[in-house]
XYZ file of C-alpha atoms in Angstrom:
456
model
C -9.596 -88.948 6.486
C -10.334 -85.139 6.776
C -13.617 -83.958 8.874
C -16.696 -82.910 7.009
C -16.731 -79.592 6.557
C -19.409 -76.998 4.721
C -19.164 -74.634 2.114
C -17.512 -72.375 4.152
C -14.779 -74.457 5.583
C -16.299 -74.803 8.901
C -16.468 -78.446 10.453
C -20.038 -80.086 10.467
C -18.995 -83.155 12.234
C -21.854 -84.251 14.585
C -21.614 -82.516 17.812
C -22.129 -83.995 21.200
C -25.016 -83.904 22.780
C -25.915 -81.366 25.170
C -26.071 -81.545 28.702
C -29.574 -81.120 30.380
C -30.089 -77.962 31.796
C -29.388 -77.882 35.834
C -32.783 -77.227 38.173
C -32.954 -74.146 39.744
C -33.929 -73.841 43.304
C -37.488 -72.344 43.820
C -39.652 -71.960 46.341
C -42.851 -72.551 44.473
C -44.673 -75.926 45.122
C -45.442 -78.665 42.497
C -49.145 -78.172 41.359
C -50.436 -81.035 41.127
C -47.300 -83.517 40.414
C -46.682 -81.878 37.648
C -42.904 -82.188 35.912
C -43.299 -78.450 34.502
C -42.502 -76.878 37.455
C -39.340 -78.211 37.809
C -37.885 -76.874 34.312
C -36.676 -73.509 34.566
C -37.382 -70.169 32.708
C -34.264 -68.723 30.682
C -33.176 -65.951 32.481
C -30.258 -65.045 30.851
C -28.730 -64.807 27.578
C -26.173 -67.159 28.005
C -28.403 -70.083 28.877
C -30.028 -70.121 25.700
C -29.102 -72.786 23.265
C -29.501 -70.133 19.971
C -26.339 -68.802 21.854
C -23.989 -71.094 20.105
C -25.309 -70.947 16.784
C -22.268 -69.950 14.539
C -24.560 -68.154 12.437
C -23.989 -64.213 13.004
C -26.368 -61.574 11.395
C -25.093 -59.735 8.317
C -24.771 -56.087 9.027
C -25.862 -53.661 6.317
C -23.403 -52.626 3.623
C -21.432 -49.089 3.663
C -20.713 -49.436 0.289
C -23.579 -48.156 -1.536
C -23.245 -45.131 -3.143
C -25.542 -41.555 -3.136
C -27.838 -41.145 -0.456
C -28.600 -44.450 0.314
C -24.969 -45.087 1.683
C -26.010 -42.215 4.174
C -29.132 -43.692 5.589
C -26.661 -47.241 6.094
C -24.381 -45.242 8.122
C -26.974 -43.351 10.095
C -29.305 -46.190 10.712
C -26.305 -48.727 11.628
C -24.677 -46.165 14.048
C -21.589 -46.123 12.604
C -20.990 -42.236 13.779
C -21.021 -39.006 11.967
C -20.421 -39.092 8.230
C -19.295 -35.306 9.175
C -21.970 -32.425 7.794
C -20.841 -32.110 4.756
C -20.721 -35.906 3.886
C -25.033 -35.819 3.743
C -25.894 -36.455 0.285
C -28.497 -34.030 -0.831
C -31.753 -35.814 -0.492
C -30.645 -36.340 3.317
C -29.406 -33.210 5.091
C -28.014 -32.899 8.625
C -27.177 -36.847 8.110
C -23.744 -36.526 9.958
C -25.187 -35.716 12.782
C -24.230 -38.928 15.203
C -25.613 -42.075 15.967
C -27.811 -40.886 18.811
C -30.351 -39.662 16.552
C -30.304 -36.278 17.684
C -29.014 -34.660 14.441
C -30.729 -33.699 11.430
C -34.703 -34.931 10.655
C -33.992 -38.640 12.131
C -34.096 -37.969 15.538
C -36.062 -34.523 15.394
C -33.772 -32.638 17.974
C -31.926 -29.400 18.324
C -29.342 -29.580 15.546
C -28.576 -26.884 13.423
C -31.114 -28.498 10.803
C -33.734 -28.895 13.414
C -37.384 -26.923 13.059
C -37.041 -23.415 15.457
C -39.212 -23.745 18.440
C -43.076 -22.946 18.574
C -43.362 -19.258 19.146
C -46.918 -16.982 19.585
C -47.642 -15.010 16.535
C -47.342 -11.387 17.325
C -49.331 -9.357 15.778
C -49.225 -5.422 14.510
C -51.009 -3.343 17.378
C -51.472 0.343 18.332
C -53.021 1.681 21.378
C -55.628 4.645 20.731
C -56.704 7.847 23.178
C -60.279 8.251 22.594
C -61.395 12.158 23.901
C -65.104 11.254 24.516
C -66.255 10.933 27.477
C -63.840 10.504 30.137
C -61.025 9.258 27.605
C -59.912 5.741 27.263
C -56.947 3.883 25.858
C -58.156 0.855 23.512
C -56.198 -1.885 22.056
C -56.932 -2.300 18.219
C -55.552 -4.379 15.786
C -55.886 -4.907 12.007
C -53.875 -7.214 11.602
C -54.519 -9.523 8.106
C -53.287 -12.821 10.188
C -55.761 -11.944 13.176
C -58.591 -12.466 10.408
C -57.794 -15.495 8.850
C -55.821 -17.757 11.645
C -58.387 -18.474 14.252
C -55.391 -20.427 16.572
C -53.705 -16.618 16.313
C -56.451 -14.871 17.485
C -57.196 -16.901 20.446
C -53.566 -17.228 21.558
C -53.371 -12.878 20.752
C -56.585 -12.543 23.212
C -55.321 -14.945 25.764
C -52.216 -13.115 26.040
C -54.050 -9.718 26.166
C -56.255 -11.267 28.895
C -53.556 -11.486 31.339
C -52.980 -7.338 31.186
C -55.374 -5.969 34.441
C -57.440 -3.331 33.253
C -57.261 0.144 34.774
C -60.196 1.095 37.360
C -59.855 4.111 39.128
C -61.931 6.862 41.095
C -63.019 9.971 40.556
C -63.785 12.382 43.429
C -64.930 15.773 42.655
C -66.278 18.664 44.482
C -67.858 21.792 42.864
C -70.207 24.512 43.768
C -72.340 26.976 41.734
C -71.596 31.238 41.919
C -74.355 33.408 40.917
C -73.323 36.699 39.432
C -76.008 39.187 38.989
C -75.646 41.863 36.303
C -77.501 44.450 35.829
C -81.164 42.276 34.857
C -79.564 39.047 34.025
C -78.014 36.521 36.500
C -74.869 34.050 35.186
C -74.371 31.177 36.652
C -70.997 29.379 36.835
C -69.640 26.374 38.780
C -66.413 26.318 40.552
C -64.355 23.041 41.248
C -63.464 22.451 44.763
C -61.446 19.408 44.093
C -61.128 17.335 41.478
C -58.451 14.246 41.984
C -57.793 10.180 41.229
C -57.196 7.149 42.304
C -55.925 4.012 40.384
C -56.958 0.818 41.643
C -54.649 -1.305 39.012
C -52.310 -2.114 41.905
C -54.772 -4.252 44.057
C -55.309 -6.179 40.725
C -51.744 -7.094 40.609
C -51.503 -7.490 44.139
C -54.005 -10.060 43.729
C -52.590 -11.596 40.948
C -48.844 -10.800 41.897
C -47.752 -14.506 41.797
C -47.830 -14.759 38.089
C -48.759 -18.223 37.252
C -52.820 -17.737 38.133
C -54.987 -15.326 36.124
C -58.775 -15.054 35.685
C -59.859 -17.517 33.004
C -60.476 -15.739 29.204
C -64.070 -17.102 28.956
C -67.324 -16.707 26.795
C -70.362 -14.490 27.767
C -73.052 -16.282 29.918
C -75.739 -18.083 27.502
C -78.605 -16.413 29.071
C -76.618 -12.619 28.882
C -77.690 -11.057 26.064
C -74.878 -9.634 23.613
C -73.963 -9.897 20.121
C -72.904 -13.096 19.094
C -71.773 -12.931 15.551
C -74.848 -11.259 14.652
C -76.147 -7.546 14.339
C -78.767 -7.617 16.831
C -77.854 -8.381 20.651
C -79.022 -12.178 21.494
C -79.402 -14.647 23.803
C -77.911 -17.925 23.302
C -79.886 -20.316 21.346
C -79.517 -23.152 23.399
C -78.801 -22.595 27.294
C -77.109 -25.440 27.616
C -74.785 -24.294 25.287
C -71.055 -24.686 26.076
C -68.860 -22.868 23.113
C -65.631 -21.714 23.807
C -63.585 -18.583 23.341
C -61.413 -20.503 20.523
C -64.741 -21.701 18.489
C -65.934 -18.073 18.229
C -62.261 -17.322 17.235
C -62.795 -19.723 14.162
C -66.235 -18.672 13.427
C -65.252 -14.815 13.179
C -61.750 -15.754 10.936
C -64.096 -17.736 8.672
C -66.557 -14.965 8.628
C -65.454 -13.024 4.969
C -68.021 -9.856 5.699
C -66.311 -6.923 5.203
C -67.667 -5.573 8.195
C -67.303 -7.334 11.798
C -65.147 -6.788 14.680
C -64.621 -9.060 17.648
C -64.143 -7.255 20.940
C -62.838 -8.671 23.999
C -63.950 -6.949 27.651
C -62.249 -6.465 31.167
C -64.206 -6.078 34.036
C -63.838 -5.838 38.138
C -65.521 -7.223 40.579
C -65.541 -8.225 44.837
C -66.157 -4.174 45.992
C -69.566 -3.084 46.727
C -68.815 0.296 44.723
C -72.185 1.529 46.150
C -71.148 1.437 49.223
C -67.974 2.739 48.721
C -69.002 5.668 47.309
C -71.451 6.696 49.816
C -68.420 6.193 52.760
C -65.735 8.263 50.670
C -68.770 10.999 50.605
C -69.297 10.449 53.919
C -65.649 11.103 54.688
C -65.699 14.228 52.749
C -68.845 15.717 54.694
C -67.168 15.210 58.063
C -65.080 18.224 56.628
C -67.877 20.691 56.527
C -68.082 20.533 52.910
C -71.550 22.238 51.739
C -71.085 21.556 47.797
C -71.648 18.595 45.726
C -69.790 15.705 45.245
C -69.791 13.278 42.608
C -67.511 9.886 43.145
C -67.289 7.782 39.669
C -66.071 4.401 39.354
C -64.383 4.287 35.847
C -62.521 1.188 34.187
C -60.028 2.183 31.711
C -58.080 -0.500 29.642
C -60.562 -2.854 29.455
C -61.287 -3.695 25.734
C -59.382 -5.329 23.165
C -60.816 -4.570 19.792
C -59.920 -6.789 16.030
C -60.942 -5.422 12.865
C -60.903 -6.402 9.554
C -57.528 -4.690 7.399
C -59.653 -2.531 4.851
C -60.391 0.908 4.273
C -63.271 1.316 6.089
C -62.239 -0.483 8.849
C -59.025 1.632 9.257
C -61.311 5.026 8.871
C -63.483 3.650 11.848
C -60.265 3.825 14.353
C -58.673 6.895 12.998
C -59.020 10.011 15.025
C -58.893 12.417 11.928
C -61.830 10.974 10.026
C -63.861 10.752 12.689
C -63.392 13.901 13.820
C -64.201 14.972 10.040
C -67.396 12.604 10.196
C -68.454 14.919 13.210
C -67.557 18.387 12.450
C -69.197 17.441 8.915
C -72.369 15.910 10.312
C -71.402 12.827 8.008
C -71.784 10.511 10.591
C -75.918 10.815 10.517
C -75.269 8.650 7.116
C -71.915 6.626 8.147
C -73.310 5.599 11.862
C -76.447 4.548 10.960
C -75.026 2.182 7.978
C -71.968 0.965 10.503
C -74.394 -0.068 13.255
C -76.978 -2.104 10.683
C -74.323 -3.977 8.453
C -71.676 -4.386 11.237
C -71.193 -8.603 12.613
C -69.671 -7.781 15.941
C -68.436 -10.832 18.181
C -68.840 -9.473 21.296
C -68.247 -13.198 23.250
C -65.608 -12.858 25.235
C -64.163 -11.611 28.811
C -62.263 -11.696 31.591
C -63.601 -10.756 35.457
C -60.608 -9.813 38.024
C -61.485 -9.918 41.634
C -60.363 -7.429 44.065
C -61.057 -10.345 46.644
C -58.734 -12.920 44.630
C -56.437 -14.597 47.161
C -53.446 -16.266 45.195
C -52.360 -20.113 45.732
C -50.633 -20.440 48.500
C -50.318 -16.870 50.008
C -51.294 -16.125 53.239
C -52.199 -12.524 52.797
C -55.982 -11.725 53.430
C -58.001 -10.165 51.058
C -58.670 -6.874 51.469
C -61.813 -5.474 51.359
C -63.594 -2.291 50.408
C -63.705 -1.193 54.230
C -60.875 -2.471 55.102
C -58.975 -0.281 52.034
C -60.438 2.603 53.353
C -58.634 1.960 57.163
C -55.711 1.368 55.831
C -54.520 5.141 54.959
C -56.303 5.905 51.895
C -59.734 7.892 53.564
C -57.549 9.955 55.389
C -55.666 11.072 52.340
C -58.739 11.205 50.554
C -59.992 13.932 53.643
C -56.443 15.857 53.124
C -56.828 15.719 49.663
C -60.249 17.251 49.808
C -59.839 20.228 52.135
C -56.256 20.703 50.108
C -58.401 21.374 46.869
C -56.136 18.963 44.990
C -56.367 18.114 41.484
C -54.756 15.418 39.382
C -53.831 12.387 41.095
C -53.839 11.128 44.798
C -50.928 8.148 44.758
C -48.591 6.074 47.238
C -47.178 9.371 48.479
C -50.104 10.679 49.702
C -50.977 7.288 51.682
C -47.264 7.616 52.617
C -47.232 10.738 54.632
C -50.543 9.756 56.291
C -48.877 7.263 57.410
C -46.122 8.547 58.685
C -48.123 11.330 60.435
C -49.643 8.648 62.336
C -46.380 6.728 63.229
C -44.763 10.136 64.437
C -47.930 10.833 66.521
C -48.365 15.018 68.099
C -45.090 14.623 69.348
C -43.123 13.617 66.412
C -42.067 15.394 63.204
C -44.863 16.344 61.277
C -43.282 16.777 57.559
C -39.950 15.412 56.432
C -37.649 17.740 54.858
C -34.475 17.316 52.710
C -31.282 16.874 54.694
C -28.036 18.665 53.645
C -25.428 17.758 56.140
C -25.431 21.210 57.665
C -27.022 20.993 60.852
C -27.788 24.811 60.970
C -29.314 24.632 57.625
C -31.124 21.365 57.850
C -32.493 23.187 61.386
C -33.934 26.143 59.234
C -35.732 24.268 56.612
C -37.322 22.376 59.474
C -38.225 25.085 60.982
C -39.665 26.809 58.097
C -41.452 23.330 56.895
C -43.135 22.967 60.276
C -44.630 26.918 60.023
C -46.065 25.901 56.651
C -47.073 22.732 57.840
C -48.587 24.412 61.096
C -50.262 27.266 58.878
C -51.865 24.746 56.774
C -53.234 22.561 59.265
C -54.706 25.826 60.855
C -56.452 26.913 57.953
C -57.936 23.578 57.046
C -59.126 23.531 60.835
C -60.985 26.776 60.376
C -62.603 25.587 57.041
C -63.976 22.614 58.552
C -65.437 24.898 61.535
C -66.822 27.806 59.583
C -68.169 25.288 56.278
C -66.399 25.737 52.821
C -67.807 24.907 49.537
C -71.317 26.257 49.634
C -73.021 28.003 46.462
C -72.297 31.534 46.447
C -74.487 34.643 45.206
C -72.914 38.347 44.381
C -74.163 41.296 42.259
C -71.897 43.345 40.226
C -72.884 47.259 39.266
């Protein structure tokens, strides 16, 4: 007599019982008497009675046709159906089992979205010729205005650019010319030179990882915030961020606004400063005036609107037409009263900043002025320089120091023929001497004073 068997063929004939499971050793106590403790927990796979089940779980079927057969082959793993084997409905499908092809798994395949990049906007720099000149960062760009993620991302970008503060020494004196009945007065300039403090900015900042924080105005500072009129903040307590004024001015649809970020410096007592590098330049025998100015350049970023009106504001040519024309006693006037100017947010770099982890001191005002540069703003002085005092300048201070009376006192080009290296030192050191002597005799007779002469 055969064995019962199922459907399938396979034999159902009562099976023996199993045996009982084996104790494990453990080192936890009965609680209490009680049996549980002695049964223990399935650890493995193979210890589980489900193990023997003859049942197996159906896999899914490759056999379906269109884009369905594609997800099947994906989802079971079965490998790459090859690129072009993607039905339409399903592209990059091929692309493994490891999900890291196509829009399954969301990684780098040649289907995959690009990566998240900053939006980068249309921007010019202009030269303004008022005043003291100044070079702004404008932008009309159409995105700036309506993308208020944009905006903030352009500013914080623009934030991390030091401005440009530099000083202005200048030394003039007044000459009296007396013709005939009238007198004409003129002024003379002594000296007129710069300084650009942008590399103790970066200096401070030189790791680049740590910049000063893009921030909003101070609640209690007054300053236009959205508005026409300059305001306080309406609640003091209030906390609003760069990024919420961002979305307030994109949402703004007047024709007229701009939102303007500033850069400003602080940590030097510029006061004090001032009065030492005039101090420096008395101890010359200077008798004129001096004027020291403590200009920052660089320091606004301006976004306006993309419309006609707008673009007119920042051109050079029609404003200079709006002046020579006198049109600007109707156009100003209108600009300033229907104008929404967002004038929230800034950025303060400290001369003082000490970097994460560096051991270099900051260097103060006093402490800039020991290290080279008042000397070479004295030689600068007495060698009536204009344009620009730089590196070079602190340089050869420098190494006048290091050389001491003894050593060489300028450094002159060397040619690899000692007689003719020999005469351009000797000819450098004359000029050298000659100029020393006459800065020596200005400082003992007095140079600079206000002169009076009379022509016939």
């Amino acid at each position: 007599m055969s064995e019962p068997t199922d459907i399938k063929g396979r034999d159902r004939s009562p099976k023996a019982p199993r045996k009982p499971f084996p104790q494990r050793y453990t080192d936890e106590p009965d609680v209490a008497g009680s049996s549980s403790s002695a049964i223990p927990l399935l650890d493995n796979y193979e210890d589980d009675p489900r193990a023997d089940d003859d049942e197996e779980l159906p896999g899914y079927v490759e056999h379906l046709d269109g884009d369905y057969g594609d997800v099947a082959r994906v989802v079971n793993g079965a490998g790459a159906a090859g690129p072009g084997a993607a039905g339409p409905g399903f592209p990059g499908a091929g692309a493994g089992a490891g999900g890291a092809g196509g829009d399954i798994g969301g990684g780098d395949g040649p289907d995959a979205p690009p990566d998240f990049e900053d939006y980068r906007p249309v921007v010019k720099k202009i030269k303004t010729r008022l005043g003291m000149g100044d070079t702004l960062v404008v932008s009309h760009d159409k995105h700036l205005n309506t993308d208020g993620e944009a905006l903030y991302r352009w500013l914080l970008k623009e934030s991390r650019n030091p401005p440009s503060p530099e000083i202005h020494i200048q030394g003039y004196h007044s000459v009296r010319k007396r013709n005939g009945d009238k007198t004409e007065t003129s002024t003379v300039t002594d000296f007129n030179f710069k300084i650009n403090l942008r590399y103790r900015l970066e200096q401070a900042y030189s790791n680049g990882r740590h910049f000063p924080p893009l921030k909003t105005v101070h609640p209690t500072k007054r300053t236009s915030r959205g508005g026409r009129w300059k305001t306080v903040a309406p609640d003091p307590e209030e906390a609003r961020t760069v990024r919420s004024w961002a979305d307030q001015y994109c949402e703004d649809k007047s024709t007229l606004k701009e939102f303007i970020m500033k850069k400003s410096c602080v940590g030097w007592d510029l006061e004090w400063l001032g009065s030492n590098i005039e101090a420096l330049i008395r101890a010359t025998n200077y008798r004129g005036r001096i004027r020291v100015d403590f200009p920052v350049f660089e320091a606004r970023v301006e976004i306006f609107p993309a419309n006609r009106i707008s673009f007119m504001r920042k051109n050079e040519y029609w404003r200079w037409f709006f002046y020579l024309t006198f049109l600007w006693t109707l156009a100003w006037p209108y600009l300033w009263c229907f104008t929404k100017r967002y004038h929230v947010a800034e950025t303060v770099w400290n001369y003082l900043h000490v970097r994460p982890g560096s051991r270099v001191a900051p260097v103060t005002e006093a402490e800039w002025l020991k290290l080279g540069w008042g000397e070479a703003i004295k030689r600068a002085a007495k060698a009536r320089r204009t344009g620009r005092v730089t590196h070079h300048d602190l340089e050869e201070v420098l190494n006048r120091a290091a050389a001491g009376p003894q050593g060489e006192l300028v450094r002159t080009p060397k040619t690899g023929n000692p007689t003719v290296d020999t005469a351009l030192g000797f000819i450098a050191g004359v000029g050298a001497i000659a100029n020393d002597m006459r800065l020596s005799s200005s400082e003992i007779i007095g140079w600079g004073a206000d002169e009076n002469s009379e022509e016939e």
